[in-house]
PDB file of C-alpha atoms in Angstrom:
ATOM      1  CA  UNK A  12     150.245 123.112  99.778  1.00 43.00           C
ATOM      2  CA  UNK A  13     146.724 123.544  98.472  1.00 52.00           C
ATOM      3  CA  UNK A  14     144.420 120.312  98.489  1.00 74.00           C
ATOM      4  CA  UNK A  15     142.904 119.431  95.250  1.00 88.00           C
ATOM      5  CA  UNK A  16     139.323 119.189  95.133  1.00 95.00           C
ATOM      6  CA  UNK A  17     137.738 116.527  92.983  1.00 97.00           C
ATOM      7  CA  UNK A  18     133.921 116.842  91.745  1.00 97.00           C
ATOM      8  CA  UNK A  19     131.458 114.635  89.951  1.00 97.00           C
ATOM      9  CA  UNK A  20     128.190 116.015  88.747  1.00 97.00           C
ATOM     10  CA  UNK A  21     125.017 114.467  88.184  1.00 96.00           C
ATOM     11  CA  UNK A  22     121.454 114.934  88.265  1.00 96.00           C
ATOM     12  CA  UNK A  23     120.640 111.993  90.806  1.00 96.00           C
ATOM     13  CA  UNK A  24     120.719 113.147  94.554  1.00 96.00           C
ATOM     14  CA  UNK A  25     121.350 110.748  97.329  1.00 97.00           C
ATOM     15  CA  UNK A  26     124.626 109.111  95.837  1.00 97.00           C
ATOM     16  CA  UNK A  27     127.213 107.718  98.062  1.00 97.00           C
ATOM     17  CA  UNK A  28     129.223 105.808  95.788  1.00 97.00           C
ATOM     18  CA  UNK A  29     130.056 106.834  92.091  1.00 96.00           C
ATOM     19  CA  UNK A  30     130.138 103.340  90.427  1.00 96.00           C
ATOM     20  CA  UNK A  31     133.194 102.707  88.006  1.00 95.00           C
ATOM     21  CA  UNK A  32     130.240 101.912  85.082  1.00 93.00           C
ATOM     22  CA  UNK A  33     131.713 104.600  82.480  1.00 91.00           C
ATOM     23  CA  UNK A  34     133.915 104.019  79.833  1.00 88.00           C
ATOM     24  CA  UNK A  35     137.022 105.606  79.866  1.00 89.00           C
ATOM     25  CA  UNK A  36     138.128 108.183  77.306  1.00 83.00           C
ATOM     26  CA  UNK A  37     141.864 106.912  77.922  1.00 85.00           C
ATOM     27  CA  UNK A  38     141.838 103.145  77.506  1.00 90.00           C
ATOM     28  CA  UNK A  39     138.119 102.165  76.916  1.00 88.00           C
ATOM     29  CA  UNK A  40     137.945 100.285  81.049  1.00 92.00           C
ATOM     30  CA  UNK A  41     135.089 100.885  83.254  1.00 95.00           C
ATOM     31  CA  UNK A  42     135.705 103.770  85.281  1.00 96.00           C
ATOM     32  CA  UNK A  43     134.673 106.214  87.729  1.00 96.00           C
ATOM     33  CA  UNK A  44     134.660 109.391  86.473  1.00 95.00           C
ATOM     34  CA  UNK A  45     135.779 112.984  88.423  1.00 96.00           C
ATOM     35  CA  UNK A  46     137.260 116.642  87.407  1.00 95.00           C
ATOM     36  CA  UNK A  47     138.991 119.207  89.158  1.00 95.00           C
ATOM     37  CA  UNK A  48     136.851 121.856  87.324  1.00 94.00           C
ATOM     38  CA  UNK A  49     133.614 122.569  88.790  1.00 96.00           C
ATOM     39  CA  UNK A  50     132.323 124.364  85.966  1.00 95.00           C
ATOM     40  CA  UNK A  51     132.721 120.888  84.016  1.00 94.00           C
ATOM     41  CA  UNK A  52     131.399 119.124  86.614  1.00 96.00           C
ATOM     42  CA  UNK A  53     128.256 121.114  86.519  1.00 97.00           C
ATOM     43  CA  UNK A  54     127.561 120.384  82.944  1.00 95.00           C
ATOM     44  CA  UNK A  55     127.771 117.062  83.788  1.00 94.00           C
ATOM     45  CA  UNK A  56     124.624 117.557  85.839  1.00 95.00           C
ATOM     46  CA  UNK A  57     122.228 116.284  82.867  1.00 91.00           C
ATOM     47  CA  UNK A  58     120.219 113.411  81.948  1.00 85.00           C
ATOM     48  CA  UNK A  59     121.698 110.397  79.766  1.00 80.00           C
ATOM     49  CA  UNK A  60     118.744 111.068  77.254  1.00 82.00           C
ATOM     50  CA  UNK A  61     120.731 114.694  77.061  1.00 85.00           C
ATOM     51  CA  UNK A  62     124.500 113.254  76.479  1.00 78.00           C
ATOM     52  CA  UNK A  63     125.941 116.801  74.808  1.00 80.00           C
ATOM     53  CA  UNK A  64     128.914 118.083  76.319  1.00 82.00           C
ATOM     54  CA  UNK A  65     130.201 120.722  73.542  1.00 88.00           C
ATOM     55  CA  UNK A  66     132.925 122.059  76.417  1.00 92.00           C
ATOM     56  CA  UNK A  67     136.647 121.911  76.451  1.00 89.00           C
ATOM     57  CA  UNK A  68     139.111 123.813  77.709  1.00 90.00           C
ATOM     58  CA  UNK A  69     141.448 125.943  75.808  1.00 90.00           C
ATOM     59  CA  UNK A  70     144.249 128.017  77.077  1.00 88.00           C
ATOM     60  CA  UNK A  71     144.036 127.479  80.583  1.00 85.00           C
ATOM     61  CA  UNK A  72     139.702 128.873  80.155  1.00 90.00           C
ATOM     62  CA  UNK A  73     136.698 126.150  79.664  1.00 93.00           C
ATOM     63  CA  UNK A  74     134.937 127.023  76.673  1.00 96.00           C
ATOM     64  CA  UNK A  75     131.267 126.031  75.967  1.00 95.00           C
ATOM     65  CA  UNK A  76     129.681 126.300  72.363  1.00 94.00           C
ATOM     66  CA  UNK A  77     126.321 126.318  71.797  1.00 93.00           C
ATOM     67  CA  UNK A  78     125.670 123.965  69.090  1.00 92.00           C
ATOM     68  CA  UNK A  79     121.482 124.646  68.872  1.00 90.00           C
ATOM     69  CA  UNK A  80     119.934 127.963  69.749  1.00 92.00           C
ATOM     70  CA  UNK A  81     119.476 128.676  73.518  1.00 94.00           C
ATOM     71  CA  UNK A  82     121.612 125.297  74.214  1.00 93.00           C
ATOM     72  CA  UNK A  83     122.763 126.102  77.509  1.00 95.00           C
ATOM     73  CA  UNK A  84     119.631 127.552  78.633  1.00 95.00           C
ATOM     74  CA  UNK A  85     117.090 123.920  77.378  1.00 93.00           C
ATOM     75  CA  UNK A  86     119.913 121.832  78.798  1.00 93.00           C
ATOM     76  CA  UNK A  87     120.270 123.584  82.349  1.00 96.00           C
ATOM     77  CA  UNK A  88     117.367 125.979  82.951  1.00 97.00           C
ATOM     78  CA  UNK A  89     115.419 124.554  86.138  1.00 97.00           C
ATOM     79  CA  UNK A  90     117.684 121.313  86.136  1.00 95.00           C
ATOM     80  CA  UNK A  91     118.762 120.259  89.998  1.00 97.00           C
ATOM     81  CA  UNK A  92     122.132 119.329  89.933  1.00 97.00           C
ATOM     82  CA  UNK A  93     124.340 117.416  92.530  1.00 98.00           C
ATOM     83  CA  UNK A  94     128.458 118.008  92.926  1.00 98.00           C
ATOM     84  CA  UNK A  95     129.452 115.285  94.933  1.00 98.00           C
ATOM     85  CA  UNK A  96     133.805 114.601  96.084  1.00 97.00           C
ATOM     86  CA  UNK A  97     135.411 111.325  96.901  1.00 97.00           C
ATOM     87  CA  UNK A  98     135.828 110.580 100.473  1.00 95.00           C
ATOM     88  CA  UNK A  99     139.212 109.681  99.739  1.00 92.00           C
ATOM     89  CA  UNK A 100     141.004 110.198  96.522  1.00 89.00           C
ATOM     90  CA  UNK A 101     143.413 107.373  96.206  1.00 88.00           C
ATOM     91  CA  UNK A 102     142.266 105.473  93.418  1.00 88.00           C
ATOM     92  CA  UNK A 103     141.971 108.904  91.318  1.00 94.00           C
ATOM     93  CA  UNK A 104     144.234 108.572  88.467  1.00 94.00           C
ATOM     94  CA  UNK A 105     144.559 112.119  86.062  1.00 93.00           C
ATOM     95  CA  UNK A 106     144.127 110.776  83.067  1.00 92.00           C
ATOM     96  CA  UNK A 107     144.472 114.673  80.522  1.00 88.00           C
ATOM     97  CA  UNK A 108     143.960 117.511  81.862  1.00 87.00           C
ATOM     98  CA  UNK A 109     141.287 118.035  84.691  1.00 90.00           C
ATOM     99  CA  UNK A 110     139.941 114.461  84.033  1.00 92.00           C
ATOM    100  CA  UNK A 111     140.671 112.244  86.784  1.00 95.00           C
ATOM    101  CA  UNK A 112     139.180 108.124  86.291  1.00 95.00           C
ATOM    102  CA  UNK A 113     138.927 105.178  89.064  1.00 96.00           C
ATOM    103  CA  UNK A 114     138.872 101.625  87.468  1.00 95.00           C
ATOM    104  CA  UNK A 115     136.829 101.397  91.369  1.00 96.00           C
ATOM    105  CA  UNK A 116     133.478 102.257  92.727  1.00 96.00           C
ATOM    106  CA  UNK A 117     134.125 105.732  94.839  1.00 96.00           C
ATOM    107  CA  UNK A 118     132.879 106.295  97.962  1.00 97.00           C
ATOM    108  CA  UNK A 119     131.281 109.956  97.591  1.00 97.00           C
ATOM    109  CA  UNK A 120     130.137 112.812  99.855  1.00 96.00           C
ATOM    110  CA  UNK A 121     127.549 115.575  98.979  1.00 95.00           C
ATOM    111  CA  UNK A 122     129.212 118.415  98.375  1.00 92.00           C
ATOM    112  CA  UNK A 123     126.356 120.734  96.485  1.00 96.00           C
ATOM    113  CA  UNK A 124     122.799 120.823  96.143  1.00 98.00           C
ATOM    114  CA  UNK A 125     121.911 122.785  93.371  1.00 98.00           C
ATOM    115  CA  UNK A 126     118.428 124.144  92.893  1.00 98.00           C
ATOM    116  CA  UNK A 127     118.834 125.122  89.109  1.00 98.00           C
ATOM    117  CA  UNK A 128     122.108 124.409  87.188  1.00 97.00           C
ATOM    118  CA  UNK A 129     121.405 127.390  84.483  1.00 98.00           C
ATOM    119  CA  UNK A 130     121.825 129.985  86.585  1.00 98.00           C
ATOM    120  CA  UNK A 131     125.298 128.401  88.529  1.00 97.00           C
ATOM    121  CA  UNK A 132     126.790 128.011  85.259  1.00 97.00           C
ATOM    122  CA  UNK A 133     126.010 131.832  84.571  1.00 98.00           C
ATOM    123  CA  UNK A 134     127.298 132.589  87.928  1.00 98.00           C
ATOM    124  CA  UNK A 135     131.246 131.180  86.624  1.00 97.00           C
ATOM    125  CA  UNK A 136     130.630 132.498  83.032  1.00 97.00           C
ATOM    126  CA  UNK A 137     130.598 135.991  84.823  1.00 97.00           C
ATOM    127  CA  UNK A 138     133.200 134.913  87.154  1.00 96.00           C
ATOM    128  CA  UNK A 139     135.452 134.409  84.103  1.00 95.00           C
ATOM    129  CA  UNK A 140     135.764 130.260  84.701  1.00 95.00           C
ATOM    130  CA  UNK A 141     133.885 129.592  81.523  1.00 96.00           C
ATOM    131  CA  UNK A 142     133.433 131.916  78.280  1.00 96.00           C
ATOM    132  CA  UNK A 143     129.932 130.825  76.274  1.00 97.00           C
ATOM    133  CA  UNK A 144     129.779 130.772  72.985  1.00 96.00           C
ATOM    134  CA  UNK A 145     126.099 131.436  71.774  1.00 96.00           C
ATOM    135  CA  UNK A 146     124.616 130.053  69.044  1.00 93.00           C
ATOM    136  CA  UNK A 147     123.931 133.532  67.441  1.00 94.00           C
ATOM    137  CA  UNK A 148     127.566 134.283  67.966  1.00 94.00           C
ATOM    138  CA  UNK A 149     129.080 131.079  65.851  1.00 91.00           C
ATOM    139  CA  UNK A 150     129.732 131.598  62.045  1.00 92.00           C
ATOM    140  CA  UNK A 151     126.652 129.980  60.322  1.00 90.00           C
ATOM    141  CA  UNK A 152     128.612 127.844  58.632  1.00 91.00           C
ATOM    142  CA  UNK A 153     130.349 126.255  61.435  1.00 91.00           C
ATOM    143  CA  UNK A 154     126.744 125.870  62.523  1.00 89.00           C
ATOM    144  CA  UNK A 155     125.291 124.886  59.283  1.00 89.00           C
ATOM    145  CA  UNK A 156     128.712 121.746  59.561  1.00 90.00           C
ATOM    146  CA  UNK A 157     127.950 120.768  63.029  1.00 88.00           C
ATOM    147  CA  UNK A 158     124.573 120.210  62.613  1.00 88.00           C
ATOM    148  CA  UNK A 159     125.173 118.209  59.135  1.00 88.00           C
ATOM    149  CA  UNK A 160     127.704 116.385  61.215  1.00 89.00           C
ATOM    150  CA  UNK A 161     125.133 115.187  63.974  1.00 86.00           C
ATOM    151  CA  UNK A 162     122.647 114.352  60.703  1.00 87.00           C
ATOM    152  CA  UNK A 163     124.770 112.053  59.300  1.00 88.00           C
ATOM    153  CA  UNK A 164     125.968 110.282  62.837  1.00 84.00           C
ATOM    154  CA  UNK A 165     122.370 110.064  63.831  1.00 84.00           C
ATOM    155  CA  UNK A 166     122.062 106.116  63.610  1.00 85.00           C
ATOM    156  CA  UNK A 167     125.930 105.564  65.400  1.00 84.00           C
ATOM    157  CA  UNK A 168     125.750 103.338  68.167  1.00 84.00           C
ATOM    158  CA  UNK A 169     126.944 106.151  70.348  1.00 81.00           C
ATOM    159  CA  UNK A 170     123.821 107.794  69.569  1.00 80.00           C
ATOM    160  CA  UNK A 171     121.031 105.815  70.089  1.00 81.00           C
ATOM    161  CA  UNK A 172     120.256 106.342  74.084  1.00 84.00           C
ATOM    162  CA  UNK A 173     119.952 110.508  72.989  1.00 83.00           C
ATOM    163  CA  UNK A 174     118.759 110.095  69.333  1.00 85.00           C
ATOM    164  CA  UNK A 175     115.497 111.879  70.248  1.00 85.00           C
ATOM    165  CA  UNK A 176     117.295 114.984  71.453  1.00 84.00           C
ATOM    166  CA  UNK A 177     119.199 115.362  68.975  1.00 85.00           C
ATOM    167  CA  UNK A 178     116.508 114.869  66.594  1.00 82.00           C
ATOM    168  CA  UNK A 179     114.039 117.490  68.598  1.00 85.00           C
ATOM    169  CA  UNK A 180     117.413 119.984  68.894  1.00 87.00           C
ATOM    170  CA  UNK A 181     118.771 119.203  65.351  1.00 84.00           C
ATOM    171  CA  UNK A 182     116.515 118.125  62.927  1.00 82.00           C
ATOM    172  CA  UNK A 183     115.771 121.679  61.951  1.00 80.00           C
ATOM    173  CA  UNK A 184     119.221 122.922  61.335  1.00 82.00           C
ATOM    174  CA  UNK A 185     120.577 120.351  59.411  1.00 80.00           C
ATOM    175  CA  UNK A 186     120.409 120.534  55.302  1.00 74.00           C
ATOM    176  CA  UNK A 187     118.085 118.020  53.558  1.00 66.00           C
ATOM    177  CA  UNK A 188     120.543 114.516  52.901  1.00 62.00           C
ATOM    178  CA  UNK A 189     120.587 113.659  49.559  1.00 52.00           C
ATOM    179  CA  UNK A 190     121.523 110.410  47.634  1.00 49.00           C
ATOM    180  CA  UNK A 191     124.715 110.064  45.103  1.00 48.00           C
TER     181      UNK A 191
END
């Protein structure tokens, strides 16, 4: 029997606990979050002030869309990145899919130092873990919606801690808003 391997990414080195301080997707409690995919846990490796995970999995195959041009490439070009696994899993519920939550702090062990997450995350696109979608690749207006989306979210409370990003990544794409 194969042991499952748990990962949490993040871009703060030097962990040894992962602190149940996330909310959780399943029933809004502070958790602790990890994934059996280590291609999502290496988008996780981001700042706070860069909260844009546009990555799901369908059929079996992650699936990352770009959402701005270059996307992947301003998020994770010369980002360090740290994969770190539970010392023991036994709070770890699965929660959907590769998502695994711990209403606990975790006790965690470095697993990964990575020097630049860009280049890793190319690494499993070619090894067929993850298929990009690039910007220039999306139908313009699926673009042209998801940007008009994030333009008229921009003052949610869920927002605020990356407005500026999204502002700086967005601002351009999005159609002018106009009054009725």
């Amino acid at each position: 029997m194969q042991k499952t391997t748990f990962y949490h990414g993040s871009v703060i080195g030097g962990l040894d606990t992962i602190l149940a301080n996330s909310k959780s997707h399943a029933d809004g409690s502070s958790v602790a979050y990890f994934t059996t995919d280590r291609v999502y846990a290496l988008v996780c490796c981001r700042s706070r002030q860069e909260n844009f995970v546009t990555m799901g999995p369908r059929d079996g195959v992650q699936h990352y869309f770009e959402r701005f041009p270059d996307q992947l490439k301003v998020l994770y070009d010369g980002k360090e990145g740290f994969l770190y696994r539970p010392i023991s899993p036994t709070d770890l519920k699965n929660t959907k899919g590769h998502t695994w939550e711990s209403p606990v702090d975790v006790p965690v062990v470095l697993a990964e130092h990575i020097p630049n997450v860009y280049p890793e995350i190319l690494r499993e696109e070619a090894a067929g873990n993850v298929i990009v979608h690039r910007y220039a690749e999306i139908d313009p207006a699926e673009q042209k919606m998801h940007a008009n989306y994030i333009r008229d979210h921009l003052d949610d409370p869920d927002s605020a801690e990356y407005r500026a990003f999204l502002n700086r990544h967005f601002s351009h794409l999005w159609d002018a808003k106009t009054t009725e």
